[in-house]
Short mmCIF file of C-alpha atoms in Angstrom, two decimals:
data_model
loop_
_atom_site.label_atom_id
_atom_site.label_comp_id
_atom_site.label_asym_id
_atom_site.label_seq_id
_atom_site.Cartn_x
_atom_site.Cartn_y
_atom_site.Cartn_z
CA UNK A 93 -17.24 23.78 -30.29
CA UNK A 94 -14.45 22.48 -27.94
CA UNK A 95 -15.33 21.07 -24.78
CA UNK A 96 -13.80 23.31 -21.95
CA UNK A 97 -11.16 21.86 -20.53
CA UNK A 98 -8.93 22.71 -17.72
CA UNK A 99 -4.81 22.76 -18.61
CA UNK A 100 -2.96 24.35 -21.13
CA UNK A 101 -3.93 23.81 -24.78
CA UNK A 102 -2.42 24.88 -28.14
CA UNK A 103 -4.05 25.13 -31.90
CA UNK A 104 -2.64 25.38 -34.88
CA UNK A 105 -4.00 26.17 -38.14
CA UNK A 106 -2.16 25.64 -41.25
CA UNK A 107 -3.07 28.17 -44.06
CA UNK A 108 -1.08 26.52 -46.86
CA UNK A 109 -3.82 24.49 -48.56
CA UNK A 110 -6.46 27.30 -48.24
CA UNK A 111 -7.39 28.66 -51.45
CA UNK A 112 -8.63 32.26 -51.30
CA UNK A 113 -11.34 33.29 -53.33
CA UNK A 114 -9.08 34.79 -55.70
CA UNK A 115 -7.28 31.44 -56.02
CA UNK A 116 -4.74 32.26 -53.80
CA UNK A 117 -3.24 29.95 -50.81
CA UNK A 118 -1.64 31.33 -47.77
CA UNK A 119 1.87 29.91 -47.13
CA UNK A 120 1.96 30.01 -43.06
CA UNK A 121 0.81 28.34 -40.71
CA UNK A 122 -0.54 29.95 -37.20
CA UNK A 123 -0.71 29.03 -33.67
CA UNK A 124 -2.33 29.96 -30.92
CA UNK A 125 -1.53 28.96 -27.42
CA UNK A 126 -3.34 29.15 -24.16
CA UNK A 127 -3.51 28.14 -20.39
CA UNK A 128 -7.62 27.55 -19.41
CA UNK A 129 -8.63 27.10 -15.64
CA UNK A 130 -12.33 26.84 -15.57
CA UNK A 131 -13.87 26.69 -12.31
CA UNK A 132 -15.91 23.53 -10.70
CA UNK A 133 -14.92 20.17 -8.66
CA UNK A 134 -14.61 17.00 -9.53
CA UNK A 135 -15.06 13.31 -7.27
CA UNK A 136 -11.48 12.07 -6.26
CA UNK A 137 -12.26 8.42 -5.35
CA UNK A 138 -9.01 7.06 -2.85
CA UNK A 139 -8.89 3.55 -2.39
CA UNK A 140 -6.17 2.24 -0.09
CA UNK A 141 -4.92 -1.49 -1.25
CA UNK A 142 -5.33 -3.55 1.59
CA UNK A 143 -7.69 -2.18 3.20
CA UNK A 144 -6.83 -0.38 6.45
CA UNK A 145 -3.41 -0.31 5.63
CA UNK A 146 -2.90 3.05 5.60
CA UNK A 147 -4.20 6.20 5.41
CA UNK A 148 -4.37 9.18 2.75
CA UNK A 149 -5.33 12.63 2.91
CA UNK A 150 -7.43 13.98 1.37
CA UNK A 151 -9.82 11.74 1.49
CA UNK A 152 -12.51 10.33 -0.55
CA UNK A 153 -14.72 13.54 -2.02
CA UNK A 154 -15.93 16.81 -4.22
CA UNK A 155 -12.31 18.16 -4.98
CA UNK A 156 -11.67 21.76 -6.93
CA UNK A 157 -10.47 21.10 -10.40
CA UNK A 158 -6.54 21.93 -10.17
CA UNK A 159 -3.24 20.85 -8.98
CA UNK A 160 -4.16 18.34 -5.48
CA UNK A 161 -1.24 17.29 -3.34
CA UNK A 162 -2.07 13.52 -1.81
CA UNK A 163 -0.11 12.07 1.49
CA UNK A 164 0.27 8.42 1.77
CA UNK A 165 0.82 6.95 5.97
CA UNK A 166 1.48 3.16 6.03
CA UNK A 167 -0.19 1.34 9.22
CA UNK A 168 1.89 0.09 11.74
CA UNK A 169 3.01 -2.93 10.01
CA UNK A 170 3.39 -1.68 6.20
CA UNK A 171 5.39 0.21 3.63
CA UNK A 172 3.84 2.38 1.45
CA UNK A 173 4.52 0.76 -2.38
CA UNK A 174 3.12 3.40 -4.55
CA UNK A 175 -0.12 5.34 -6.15
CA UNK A 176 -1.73 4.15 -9.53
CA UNK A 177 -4.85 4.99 -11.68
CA UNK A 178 -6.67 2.51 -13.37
CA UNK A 179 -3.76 0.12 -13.05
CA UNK A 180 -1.05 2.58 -14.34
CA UNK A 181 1.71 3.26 -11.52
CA UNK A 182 1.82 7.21 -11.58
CA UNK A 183 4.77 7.16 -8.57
CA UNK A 184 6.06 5.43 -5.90
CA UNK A 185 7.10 8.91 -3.58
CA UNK A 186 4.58 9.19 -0.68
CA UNK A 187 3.19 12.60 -1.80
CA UNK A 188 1.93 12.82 -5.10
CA UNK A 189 1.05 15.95 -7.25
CA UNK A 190 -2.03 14.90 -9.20
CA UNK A 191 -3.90 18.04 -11.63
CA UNK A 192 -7.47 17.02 -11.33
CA UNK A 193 -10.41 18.27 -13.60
CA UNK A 194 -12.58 15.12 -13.74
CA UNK A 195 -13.80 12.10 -11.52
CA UNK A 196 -10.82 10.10 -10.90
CA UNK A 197 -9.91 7.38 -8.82
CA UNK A 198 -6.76 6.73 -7.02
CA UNK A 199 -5.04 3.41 -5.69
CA UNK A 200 -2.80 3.66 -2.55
CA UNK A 201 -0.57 0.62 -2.59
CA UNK A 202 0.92 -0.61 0.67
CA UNK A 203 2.48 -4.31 1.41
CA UNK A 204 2.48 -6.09 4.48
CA UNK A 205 6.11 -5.92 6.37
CA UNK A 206 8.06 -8.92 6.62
CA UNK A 207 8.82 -10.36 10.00
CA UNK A 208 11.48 -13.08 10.92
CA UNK A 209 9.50 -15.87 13.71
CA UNK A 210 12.49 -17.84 15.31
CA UNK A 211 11.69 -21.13 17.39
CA UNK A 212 13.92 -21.52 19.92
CA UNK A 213 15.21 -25.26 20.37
CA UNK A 214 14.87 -26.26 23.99
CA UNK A 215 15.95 -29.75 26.11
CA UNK A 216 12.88 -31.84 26.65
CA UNK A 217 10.13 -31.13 23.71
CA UNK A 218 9.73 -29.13 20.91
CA UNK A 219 6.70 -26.69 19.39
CA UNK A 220 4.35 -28.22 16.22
CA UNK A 221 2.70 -25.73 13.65
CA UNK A 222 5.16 -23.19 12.68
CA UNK A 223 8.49 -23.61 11.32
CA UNK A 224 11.35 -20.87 11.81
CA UNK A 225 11.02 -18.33 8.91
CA UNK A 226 9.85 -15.13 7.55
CA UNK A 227 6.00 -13.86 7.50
CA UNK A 228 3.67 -11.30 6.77
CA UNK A 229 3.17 -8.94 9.62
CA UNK A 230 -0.41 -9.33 11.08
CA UNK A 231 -0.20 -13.38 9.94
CA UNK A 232 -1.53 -14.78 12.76
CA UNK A 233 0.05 -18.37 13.80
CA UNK A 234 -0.84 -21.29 15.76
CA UNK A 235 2.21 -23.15 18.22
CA UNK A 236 1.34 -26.52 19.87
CA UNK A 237 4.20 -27.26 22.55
CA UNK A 238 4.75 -30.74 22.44
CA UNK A 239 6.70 -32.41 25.52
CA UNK A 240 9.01 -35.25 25.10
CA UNK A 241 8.86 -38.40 27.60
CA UNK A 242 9.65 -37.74 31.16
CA UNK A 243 9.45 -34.03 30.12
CA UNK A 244 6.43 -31.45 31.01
CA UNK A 245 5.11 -28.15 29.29
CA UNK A 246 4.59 -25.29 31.61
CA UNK A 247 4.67 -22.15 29.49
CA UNK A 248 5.67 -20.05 27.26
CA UNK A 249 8.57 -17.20 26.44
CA UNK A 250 8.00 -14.76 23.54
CA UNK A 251 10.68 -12.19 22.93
CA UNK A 252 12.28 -13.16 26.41
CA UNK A 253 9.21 -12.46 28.16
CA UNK A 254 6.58 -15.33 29.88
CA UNK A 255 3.67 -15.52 28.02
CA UNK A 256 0.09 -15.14 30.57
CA UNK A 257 -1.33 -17.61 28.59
CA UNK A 258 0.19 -21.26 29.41
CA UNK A 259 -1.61 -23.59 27.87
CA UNK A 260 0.28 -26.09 25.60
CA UNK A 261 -1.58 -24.09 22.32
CA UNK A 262 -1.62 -20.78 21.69
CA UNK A 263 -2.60 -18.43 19.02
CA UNK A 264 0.67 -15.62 18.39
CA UNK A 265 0.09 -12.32 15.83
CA UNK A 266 3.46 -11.61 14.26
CA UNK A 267 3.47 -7.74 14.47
CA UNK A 268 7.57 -7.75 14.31
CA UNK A 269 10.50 -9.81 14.98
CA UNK A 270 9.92 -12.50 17.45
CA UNK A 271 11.34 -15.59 19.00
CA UNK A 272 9.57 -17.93 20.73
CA UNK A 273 10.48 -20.33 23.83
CA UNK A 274 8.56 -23.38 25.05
CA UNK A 275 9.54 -24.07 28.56
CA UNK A 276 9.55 -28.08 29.49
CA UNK A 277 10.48 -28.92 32.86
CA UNK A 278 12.21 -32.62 33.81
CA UNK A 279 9.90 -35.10 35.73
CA UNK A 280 10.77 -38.22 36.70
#
């Protein structure tokens, strides 16, 4: 016997080289077509890639076999990329249509947006650690303000506002553009 299965399905049997018990052999060949929906659920496993960088509904859980609509939401911070099964990219759209009638898993891809960091050159020192360039939102940096002779640190500017923390080393998420200002004073 067949094993049910839900989707549409199609058998054909070819009469040609069937001999009769008279000898004769048919000369057509027949096929039958048909839709099947059986009833039941199956476990749709979603795993978002990295973790907690997005959500998707539904969620992880029992799902009715049949057609499932899925809704990828990047984190503040990402892009969605695209959904894949078992390493095979199935689409990169944000909802996807998936017809489920066994335990499948599900791979939400999302990537990290790319932020520009911009160091400000300033009279009388400049910052150690970090160079000027592009990272991963969420990378998480560490500046050292270092003052040149006669010169003193006394704080900090990101994104044109003063920084609480004035200390000559600080630790600075990137969660979007920024620019960053060491402020040296003159002393003599």
């Amino acid at each position: 016997g067949l094993t049910p299965m839900y989707g549409s399905h199609i058998l054909t049997i070819s009469t040609n080289e069937i001999k009769d018990v008279d000898g004769g052999k048919g000369e057509v060949a027949y096929s039958v077509e048909w839709s099947q929906a059986i009833s039941g659920t199956a476990l749709l496993t979603i795993e978002v890639t990295p973790q907690g960088a997005g959500n998707v509904t539904p969620s992880t859980g029992e799902v009715a076999y049949g057609a499932v609509t899925l809704k990828a939401e990047a984190a503040n911070g990402y892009a969605f990329a695209g959904w894949s099964e078992n390493g095979v990219k199935l689409s990169s759209a944000t909802l996807l249509n998936y017809d489920l009638y066994k335990p499948t898993t599900i791979t939400a891809q999302f990537v990290a947006n790319m932020c520009d960091v911009t160091l400000e050159k300033v009279e009388g020192g400049t910052v150690a650690g970090v160079n000027n360039g592009t990272y991963e939102y969420g990378t998480k940096l560490s500046l050292k303000a270092v003052a040149y002779r006669n010169y003193e640190f006394i704080g900090w500017q990101v994104n044109g506002e003063t920084c609480a923390d004035a200390s000559s080393e600080i630790a600075l998420e990137v969660t979007g553009a920024t620019i960053v200002k060491p402020v040296f004073i003159y002393v003599t």
